[in-house]
Coordinates of C-alpha atoms in Angstrom, one line a residue:
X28 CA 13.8 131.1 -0.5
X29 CA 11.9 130.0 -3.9
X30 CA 8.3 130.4 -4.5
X31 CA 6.9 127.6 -6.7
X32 CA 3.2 127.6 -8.2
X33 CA 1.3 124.2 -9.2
X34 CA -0.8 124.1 -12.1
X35 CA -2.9 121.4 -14.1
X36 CA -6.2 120.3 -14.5
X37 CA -8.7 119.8 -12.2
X38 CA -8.2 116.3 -10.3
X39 CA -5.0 115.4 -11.4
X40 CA -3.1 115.3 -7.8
X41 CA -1.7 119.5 -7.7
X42 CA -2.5 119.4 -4.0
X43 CA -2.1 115.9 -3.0
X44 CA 1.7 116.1 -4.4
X45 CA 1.5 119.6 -1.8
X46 CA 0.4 117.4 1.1
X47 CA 3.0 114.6 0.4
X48 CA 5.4 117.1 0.2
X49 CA 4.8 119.6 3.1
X50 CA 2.8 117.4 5.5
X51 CA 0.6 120.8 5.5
X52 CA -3.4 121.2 4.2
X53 CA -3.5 124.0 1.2
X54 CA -6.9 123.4 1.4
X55 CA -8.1 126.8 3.7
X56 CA -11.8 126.5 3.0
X57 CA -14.1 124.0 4.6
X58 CA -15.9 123.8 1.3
X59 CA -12.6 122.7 -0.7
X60 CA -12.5 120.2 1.9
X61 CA -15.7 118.9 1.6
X62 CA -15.7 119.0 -2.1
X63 CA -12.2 117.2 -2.7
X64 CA -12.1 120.5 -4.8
X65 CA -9.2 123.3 -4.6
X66 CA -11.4 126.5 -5.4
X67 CA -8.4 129.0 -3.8
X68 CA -5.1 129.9 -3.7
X69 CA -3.7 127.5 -1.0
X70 CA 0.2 127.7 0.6
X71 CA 2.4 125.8 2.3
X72 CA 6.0 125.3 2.7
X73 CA 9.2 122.8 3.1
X74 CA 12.9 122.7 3.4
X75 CA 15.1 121.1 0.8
X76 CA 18.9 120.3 1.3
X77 CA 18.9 123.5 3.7
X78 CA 16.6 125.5 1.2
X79 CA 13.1 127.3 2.2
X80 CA 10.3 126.2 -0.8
X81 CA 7.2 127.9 -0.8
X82 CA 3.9 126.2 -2.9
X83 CA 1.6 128.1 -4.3
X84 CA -1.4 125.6 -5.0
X85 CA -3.7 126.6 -7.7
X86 CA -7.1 125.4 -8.4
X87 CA -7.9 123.4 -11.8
X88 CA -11.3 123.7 -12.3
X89 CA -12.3 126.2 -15.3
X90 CA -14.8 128.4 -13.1
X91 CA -11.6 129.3 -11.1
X92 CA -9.3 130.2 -13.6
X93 CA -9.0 133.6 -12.4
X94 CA -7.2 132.6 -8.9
X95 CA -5.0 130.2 -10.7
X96 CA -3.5 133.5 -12.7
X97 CA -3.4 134.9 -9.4
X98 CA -1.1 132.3 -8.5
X99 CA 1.1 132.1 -11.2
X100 CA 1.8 135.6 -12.0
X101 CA 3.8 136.8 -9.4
X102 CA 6.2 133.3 -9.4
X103 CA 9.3 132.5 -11.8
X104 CA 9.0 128.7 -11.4
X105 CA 5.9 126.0 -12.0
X106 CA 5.4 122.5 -10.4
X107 CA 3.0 121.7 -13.7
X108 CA 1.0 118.2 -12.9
X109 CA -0.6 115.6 -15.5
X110 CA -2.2 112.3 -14.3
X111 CA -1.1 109.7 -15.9
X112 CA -4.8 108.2 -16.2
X113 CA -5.9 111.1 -18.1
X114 CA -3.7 112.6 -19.7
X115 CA -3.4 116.1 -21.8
X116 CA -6.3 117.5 -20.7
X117 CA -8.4 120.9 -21.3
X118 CA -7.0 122.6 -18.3
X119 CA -3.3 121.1 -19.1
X120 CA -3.8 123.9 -21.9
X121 CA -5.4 126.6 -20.1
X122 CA -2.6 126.7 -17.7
X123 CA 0.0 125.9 -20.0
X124 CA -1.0 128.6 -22.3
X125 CA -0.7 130.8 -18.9
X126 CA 2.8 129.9 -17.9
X127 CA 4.1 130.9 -21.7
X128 CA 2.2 133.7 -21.9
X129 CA 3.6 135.1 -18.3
X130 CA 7.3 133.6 -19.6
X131 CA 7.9 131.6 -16.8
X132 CA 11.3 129.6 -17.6
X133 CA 11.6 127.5 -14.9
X134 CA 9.0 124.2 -14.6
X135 CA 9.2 120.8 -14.0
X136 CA 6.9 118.2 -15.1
X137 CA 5.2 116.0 -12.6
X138 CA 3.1 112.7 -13.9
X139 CA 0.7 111.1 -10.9
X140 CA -1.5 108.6 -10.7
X141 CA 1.1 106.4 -12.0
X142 CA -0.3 103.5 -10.0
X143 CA -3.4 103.7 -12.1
X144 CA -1.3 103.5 -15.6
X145 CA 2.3 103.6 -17.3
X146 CA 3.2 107.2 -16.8
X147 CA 5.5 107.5 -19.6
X148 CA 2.7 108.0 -22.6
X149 CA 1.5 111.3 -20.7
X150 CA 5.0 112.7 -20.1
X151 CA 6.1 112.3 -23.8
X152 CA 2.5 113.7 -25.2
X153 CA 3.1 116.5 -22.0
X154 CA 6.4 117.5 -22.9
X155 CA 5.3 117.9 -27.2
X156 CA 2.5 119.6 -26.1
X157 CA 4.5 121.8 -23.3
X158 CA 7.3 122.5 -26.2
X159 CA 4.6 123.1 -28.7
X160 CA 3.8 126.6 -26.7
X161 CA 7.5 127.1 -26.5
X162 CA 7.6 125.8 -22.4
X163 CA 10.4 123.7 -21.6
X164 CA 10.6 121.3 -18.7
X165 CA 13.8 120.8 -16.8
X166 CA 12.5 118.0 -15.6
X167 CA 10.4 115.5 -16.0
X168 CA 9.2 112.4 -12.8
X169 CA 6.7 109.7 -12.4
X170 CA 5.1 109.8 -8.5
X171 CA 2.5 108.0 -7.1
X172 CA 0.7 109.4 -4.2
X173 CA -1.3 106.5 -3.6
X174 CA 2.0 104.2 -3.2
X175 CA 4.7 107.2 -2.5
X176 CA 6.8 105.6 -5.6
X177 CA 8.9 108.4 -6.8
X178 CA 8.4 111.1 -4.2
X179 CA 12.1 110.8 -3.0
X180 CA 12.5 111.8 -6.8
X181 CA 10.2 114.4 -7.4
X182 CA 11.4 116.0 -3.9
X183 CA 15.0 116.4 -5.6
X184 CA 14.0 117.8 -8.5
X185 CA 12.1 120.3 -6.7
X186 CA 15.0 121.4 -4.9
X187 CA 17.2 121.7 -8.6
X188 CA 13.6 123.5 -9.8
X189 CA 14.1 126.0 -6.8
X190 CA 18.0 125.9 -7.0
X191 CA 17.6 127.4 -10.6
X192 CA 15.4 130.3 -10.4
X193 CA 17.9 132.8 -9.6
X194 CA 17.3 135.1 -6.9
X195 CA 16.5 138.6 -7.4
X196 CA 18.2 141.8 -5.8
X197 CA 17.4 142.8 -2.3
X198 CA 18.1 146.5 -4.1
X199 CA 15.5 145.8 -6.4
X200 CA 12.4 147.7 -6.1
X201 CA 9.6 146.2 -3.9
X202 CA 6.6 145.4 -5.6
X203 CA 4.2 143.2 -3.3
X204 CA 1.1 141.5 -5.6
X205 CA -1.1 141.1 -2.7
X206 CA -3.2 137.8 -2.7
X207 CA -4.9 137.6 0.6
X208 CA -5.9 139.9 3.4
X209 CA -7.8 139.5 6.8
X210 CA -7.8 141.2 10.0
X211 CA -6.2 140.1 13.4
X212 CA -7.7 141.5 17.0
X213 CA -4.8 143.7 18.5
X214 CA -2.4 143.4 15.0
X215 CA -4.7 145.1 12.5
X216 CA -4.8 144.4 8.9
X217 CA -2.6 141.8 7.4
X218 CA -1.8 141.2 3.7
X219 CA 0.0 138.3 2.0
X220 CA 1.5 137.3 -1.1
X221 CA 4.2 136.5 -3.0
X222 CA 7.5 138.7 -3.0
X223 CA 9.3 138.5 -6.1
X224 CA 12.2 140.9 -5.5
X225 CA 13.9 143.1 -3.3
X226 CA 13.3 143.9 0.6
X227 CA 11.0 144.7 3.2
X228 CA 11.5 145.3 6.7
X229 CA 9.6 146.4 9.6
X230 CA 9.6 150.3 10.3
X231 CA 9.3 150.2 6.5
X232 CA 7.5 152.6 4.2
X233 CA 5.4 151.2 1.5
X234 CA 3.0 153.0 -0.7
X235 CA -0.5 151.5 -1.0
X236 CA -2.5 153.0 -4.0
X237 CA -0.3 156.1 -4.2
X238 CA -0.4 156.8 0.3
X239 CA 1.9 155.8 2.4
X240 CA 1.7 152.8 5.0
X241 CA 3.6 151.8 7.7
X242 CA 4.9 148.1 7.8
X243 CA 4.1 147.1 11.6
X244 CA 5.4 143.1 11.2
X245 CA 6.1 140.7 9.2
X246 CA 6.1 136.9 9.1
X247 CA 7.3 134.7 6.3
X248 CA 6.1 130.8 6.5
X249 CA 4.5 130.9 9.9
X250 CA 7.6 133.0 11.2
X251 CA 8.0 136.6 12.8
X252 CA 10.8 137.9 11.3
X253 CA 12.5 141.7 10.7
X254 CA 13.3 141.7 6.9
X255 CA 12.4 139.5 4.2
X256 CA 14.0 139.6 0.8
X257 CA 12.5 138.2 -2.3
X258 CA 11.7 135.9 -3.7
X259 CA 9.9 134.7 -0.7
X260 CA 6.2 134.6 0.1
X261 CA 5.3 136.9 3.4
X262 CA 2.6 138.3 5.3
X263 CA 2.5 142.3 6.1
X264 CA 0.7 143.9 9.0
X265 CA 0.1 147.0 8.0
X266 CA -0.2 150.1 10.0
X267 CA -3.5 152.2 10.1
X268 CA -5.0 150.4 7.1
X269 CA -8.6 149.2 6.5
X270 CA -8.8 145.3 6.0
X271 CA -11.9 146.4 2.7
X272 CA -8.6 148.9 1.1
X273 CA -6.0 146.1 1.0
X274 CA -7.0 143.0 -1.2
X275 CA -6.5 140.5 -3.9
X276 CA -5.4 142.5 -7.3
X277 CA -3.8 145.3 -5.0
X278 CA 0.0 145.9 -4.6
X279 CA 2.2 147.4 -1.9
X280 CA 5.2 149.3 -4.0
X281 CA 8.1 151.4 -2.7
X282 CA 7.8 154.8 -2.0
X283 CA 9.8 155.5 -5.9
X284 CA 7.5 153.2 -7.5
X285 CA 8.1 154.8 -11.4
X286 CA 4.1 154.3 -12.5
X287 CA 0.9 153.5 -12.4
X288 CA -0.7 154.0 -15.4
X289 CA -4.2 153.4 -16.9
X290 CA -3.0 153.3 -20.2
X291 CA -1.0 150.7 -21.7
X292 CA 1.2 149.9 -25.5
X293 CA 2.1 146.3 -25.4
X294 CA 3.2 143.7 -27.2
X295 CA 1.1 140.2 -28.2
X296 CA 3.6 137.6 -27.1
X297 CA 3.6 134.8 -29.5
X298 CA 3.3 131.5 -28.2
X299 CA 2.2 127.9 -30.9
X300 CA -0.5 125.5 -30.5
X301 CA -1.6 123.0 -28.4
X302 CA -0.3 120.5 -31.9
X303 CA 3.2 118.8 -31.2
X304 CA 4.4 121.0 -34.0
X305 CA 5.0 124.6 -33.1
X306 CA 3.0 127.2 -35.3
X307 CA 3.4 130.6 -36.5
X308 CA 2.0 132.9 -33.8
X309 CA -0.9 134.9 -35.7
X310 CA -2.5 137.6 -34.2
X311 CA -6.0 137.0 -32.4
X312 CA -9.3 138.8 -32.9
X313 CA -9.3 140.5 -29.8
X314 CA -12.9 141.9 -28.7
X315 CA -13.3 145.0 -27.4
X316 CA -13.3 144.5 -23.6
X317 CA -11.0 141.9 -22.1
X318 CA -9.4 141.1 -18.9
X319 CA -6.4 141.8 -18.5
X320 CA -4.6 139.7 -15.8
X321 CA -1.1 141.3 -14.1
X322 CA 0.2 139.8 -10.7
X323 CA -2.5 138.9 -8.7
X324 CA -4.9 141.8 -10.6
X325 CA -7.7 141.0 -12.5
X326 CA -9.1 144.3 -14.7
X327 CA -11.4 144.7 -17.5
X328 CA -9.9 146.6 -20.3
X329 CA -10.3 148.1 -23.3
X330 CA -8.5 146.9 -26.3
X331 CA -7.6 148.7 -29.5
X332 CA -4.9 147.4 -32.6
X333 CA -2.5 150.1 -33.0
X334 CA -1.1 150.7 -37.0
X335 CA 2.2 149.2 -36.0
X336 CA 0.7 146.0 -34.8
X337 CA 0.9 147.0 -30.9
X338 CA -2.4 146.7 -28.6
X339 CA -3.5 149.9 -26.6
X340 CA -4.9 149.2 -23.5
X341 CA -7.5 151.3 -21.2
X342 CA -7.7 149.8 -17.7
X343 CA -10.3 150.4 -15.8
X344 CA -7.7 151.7 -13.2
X345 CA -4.4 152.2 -12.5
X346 CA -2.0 149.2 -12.2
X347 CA 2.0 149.3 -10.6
X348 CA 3.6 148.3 -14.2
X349 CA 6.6 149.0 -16.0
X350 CA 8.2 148.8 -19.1
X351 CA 9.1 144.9 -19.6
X352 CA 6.3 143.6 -17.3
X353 CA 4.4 140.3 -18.8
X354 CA 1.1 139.8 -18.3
X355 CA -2.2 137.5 -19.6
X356 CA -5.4 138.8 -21.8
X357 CA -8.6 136.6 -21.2
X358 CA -11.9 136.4 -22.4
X359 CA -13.7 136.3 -19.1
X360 CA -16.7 134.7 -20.9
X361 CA -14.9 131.8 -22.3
X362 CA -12.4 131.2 -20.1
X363 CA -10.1 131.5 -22.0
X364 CA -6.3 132.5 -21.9
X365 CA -6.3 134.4 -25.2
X366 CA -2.4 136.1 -25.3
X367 CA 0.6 137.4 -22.9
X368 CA 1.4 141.2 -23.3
X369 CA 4.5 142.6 -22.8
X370 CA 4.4 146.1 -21.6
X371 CA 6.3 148.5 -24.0
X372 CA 5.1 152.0 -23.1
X373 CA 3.3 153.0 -19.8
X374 CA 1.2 155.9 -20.2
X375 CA 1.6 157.0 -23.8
X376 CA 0.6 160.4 -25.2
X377 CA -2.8 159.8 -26.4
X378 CA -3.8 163.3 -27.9
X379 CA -2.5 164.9 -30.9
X380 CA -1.2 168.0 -28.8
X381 CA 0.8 166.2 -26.4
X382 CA 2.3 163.9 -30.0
X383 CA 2.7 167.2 -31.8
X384 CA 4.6 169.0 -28.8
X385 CA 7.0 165.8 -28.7
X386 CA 7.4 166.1 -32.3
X387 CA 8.3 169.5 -31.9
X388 CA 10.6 169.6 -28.9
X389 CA 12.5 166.6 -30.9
X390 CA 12.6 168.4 -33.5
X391 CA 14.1 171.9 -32.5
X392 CA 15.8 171.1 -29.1
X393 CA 17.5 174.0 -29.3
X394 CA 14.6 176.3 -29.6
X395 CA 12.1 174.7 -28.0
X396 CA 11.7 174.8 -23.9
X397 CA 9.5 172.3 -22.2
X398 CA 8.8 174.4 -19.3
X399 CA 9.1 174.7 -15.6
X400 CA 6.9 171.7 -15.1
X401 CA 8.7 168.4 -15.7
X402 CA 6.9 166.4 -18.1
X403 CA 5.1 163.2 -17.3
X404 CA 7.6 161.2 -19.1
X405 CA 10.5 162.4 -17.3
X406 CA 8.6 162.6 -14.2
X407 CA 8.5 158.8 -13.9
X408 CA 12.2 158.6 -15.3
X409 CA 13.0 161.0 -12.3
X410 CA 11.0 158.5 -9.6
X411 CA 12.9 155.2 -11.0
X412 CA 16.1 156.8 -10.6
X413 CA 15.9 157.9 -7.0
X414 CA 15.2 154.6 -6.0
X415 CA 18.3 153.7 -8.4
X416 CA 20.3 156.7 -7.9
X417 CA 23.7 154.6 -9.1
X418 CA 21.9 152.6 -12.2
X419 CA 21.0 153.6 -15.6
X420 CA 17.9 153.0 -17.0
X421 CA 18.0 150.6 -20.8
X422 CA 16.7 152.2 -23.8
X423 CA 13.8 150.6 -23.8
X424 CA 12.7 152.2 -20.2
X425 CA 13.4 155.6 -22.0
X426 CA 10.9 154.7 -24.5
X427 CA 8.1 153.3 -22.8
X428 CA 8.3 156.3 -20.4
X429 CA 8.4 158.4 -24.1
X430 CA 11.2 160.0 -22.8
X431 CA 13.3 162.4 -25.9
X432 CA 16.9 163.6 -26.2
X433 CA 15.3 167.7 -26.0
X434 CA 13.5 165.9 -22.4
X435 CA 16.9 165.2 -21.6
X436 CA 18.7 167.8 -22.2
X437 CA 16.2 170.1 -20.2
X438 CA 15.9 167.7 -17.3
X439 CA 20.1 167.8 -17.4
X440 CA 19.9 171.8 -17.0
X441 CA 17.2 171.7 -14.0
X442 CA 19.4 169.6 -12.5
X443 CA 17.5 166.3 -12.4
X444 CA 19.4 163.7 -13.8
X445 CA 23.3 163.6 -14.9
X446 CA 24.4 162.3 -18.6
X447 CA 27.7 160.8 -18.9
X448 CA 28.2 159.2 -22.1
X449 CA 25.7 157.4 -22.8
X450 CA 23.9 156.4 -19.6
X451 CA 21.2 159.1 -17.6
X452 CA 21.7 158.6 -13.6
X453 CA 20.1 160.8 -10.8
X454 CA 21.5 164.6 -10.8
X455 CA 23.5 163.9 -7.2
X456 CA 24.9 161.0 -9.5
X457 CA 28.6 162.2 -9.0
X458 CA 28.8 163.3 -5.7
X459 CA 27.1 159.9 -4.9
X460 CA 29.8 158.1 -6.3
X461 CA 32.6 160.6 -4.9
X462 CA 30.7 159.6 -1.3
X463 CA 31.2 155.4 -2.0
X464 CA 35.3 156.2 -3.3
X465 CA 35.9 158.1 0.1
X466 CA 34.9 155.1 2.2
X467 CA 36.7 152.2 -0.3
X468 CA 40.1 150.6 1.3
X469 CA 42.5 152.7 -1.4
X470 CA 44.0 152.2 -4.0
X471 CA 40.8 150.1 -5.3
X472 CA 40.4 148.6 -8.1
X473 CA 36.5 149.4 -10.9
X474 CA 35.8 145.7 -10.0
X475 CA 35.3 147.0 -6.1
X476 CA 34.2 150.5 -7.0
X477 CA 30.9 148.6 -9.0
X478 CA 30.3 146.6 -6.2
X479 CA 30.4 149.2 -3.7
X480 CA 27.9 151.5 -5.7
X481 CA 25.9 148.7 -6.4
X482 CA 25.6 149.0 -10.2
X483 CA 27.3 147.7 -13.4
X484 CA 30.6 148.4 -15.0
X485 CA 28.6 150.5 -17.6
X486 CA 28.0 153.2 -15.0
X487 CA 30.9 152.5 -13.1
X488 CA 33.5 153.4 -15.4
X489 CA 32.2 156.7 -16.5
X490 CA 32.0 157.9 -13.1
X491 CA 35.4 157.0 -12.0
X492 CA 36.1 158.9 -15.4
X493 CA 34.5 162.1 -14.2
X494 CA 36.0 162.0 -10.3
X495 CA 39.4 161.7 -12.6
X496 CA 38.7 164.3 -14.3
X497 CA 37.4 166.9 -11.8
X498 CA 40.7 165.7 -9.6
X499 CA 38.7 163.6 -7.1
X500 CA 40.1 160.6 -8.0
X501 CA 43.7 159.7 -10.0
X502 CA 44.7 156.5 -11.3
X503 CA 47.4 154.5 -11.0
X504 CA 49.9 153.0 -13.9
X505 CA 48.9 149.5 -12.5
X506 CA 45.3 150.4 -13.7
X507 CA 43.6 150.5 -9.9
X508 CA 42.6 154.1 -8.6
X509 CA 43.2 156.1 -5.0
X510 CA 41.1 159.4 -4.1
X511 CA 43.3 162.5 -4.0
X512 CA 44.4 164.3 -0.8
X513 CA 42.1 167.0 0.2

């Protein structure tokens, strides 16, 4: 399945182009019916060339701003709509501004209204505009609703949209932005959203703000099902949950969810103008409290310039992110998208002890000890790799979790994680990977050793190395390996 959101201004055909396309309402409230005005999220879905396409339908009015973030910020692709009457228009920018600060690759460009006018101005001054903020269109049609010219079109290109925003992992962690909840008589509470990566499946643990909850069903586009893998959007009923503890801006995570810090080091990401000629990307004044919009969370924040140019920020509570994660600052009072973050360091050391002790402990590894109780750092280094135990975490996931070679080292002698070369895994790394060799059709070759432990060839190959070495394993002249008789 893909998961595509809409976006554009207010009026310019988002959820007529949903209708024509689904033959479903997105339209849930009786006011957005009455009004001819998309205030929420809406959803819907349809089934191209023998491929499940879920819409996300945003509103495009500025008051709502804040539920159209909720929409795009779990989704990797964007059905972004201009009328052809109208043009480039202030919400075109809003949300365009939105999709390059959350880095979303994958859009096409959809022109209506083109009964009403020649299309073609508005794509060319769409697609400057779109480049100008370093967004580019895979596509580009000109539909009518009115008269259905171009729907066949747009329909294919929907389904090369969705073709091209690579699936995820079903090993991937689960991290469930939760849009929507509501109770049912006899099921309980169910929550919705959109399910970037990785897999759920009844029976299922999940953690909802740090406790555990049982998954009791799930459905994905009207249907029960057993397991759903992302990307796909899906609806949880959860086990022995309040309906008021589960809602919009909350997130269901696996029980080894790394983080969830209140403290944030990130990165301005630079995006141009709204000018057909890109710009340098110049730093905004940002004021002190902000908004800081991640998945389908809204928080307030506060924001403070660091010497090196980074931007430390203080939610107002604990969020699921990571190291890598994009997300959106906005002035609430204007409206405004202001800048995409991405997150660098979760959680960073924030008093001159804790600084000093790292300084330390770097400095004299051999002298220093850093205790019985595992630091916070490696703590969350620890969590990531049990839900990875057979992939190594990048370089830059050891420094956002502030992690240092003396951290290493002592978390290596308690056992904790195993170094080979340069990659950290889980400390049961080896006789994990002597447990998947056992079970391979032998002699086997790295190729179908990676693929049975799941990882890369990076990890792979030093692990074969070490059963080699410790006589688990022994290789063959024609390069492929066999375990050793007992």
């Amino acid at each position: 399945m893909a998961v595509v959101a809409t976006a554009g201004h207010v009026d310019h055909g988002k959820s007529t182009l949903v209708r024509l396309l689904t033959g479903q309402e997105p339209d849930r409230w009786a006011e957005e019916r009455r009004r001819g005005l998309t205030i929420d999220l809406g959803y819907a879905w349809t089934d191209i060339d023998g491929q499940r396409v879920s819409l996300v339908d945003v509103p495009g009015h500025e008051h709502f701003t804040g539920n159209m973030l909720a929409g795009l910020g779990p989704v990797d692709a964007v059905l972004f709509v201009v009328a052809a009457d109208d043009g480039w228009s202030a919400q075109s920018r809003e949300h365009a501004r939105a999709v390059a600060a959350l880095g979303i690759e994958h859009l096409l460009l959809v022109v209506t209204r083109c009964d009403l006018a020649d299309g073609v101005p508005a794509r060319e001054q769409s697609l400057g505009r779109l480049a100008a903020l370093g967004v580019e269109a895979a596509e580009s049609v000109l539909v009518s609703g009115a008269t259905g010219a171009g729907l066949p079109e747009l329909r294919a290109a929907l389904g090369r949209l969705a073709a091209a925003a690579a699936p995820r992992s079903p090993d991937d962690p689960v991290r469930l932005w939760v849009d929507r909840s509501f109770s049912i008589r006899g099921a309980g509470t169910v929550a919705t959203g959109t399910l970037p990566q990785g897999r759920i499946a009844v029976g299922d643990e999940l953690l909802l703000d740090g406790e555990a909850v049982g998954v009791r069903g799930l459905q994905t586009c009207g249907e029960e099902v057993p397991v759903v893998v992302g990307p796909a959007r899906v609806a949880v009923n959860l086990r022995g949950v309040e309906v008021g503890r589960v809602g919009r801006g909350t997130a269901l995570t696996d029980v080894h969810w790394p983080a969830h810090p209140s403290v944030l080091d990130v990165d301005l990401v630079p995006f141009g103008s709204e000018t057909t000629e890109p710009t340098a990307f110049a730093t905004p004044r940002l004021a002190r409290e902000l908004t800081l919009h991640a998945g389908t969370a809204a928080v307030p924040v506060r924001t403070q310039v660091l010497p090196d140019g980074r931007v430390r920020l203080r939610l107002a509570h604990p969020l699921p992110l990571v190291v890598g994660d994009r997300a959106v600052l906005r002035d609430p009072g204007r409206h405004e998208v202001l800048a995409g973050v991405r997150v660098r360091v979760v959680d960073p050391p924030t008093r001159r002890g804790e600084r000093r002790d790292r300084r330390e402990a770097a400095a004299y590894p051999g002298d220093v000890k850093t205790g019985d109780e595992t630091p916070p750092g490696v703590r969350a280094l620890v969590a990531w790799l049990g839900a990875h135990p057979l992939r190594a975490p990048s370089r830059e996931q050891l420094d956002g979790w502030a992690v240092t070679a003396a951290d290493l080292a002592a978390a290596a002698d308690r056992g904790e994680v195993t170094r080979l070369g340069g990659v950290v895994l889980t400390g049961d790394a080896v006789d994990r990977a002597e447990a998947v060799v056992r079970e391979l059709d032998q002699p086997f070759t790295v190729g179908a050793a990676t693929r049975a432990m799941g990882t890369s060839r990076r990890v792979a190959v030093p692990l074969l190395e070490r059963l080699d070495s410790t006589l688990v394993t022994r290789r063959l002249p024609d390069g492929t390996r066999e375990v050793r008789r007992r």
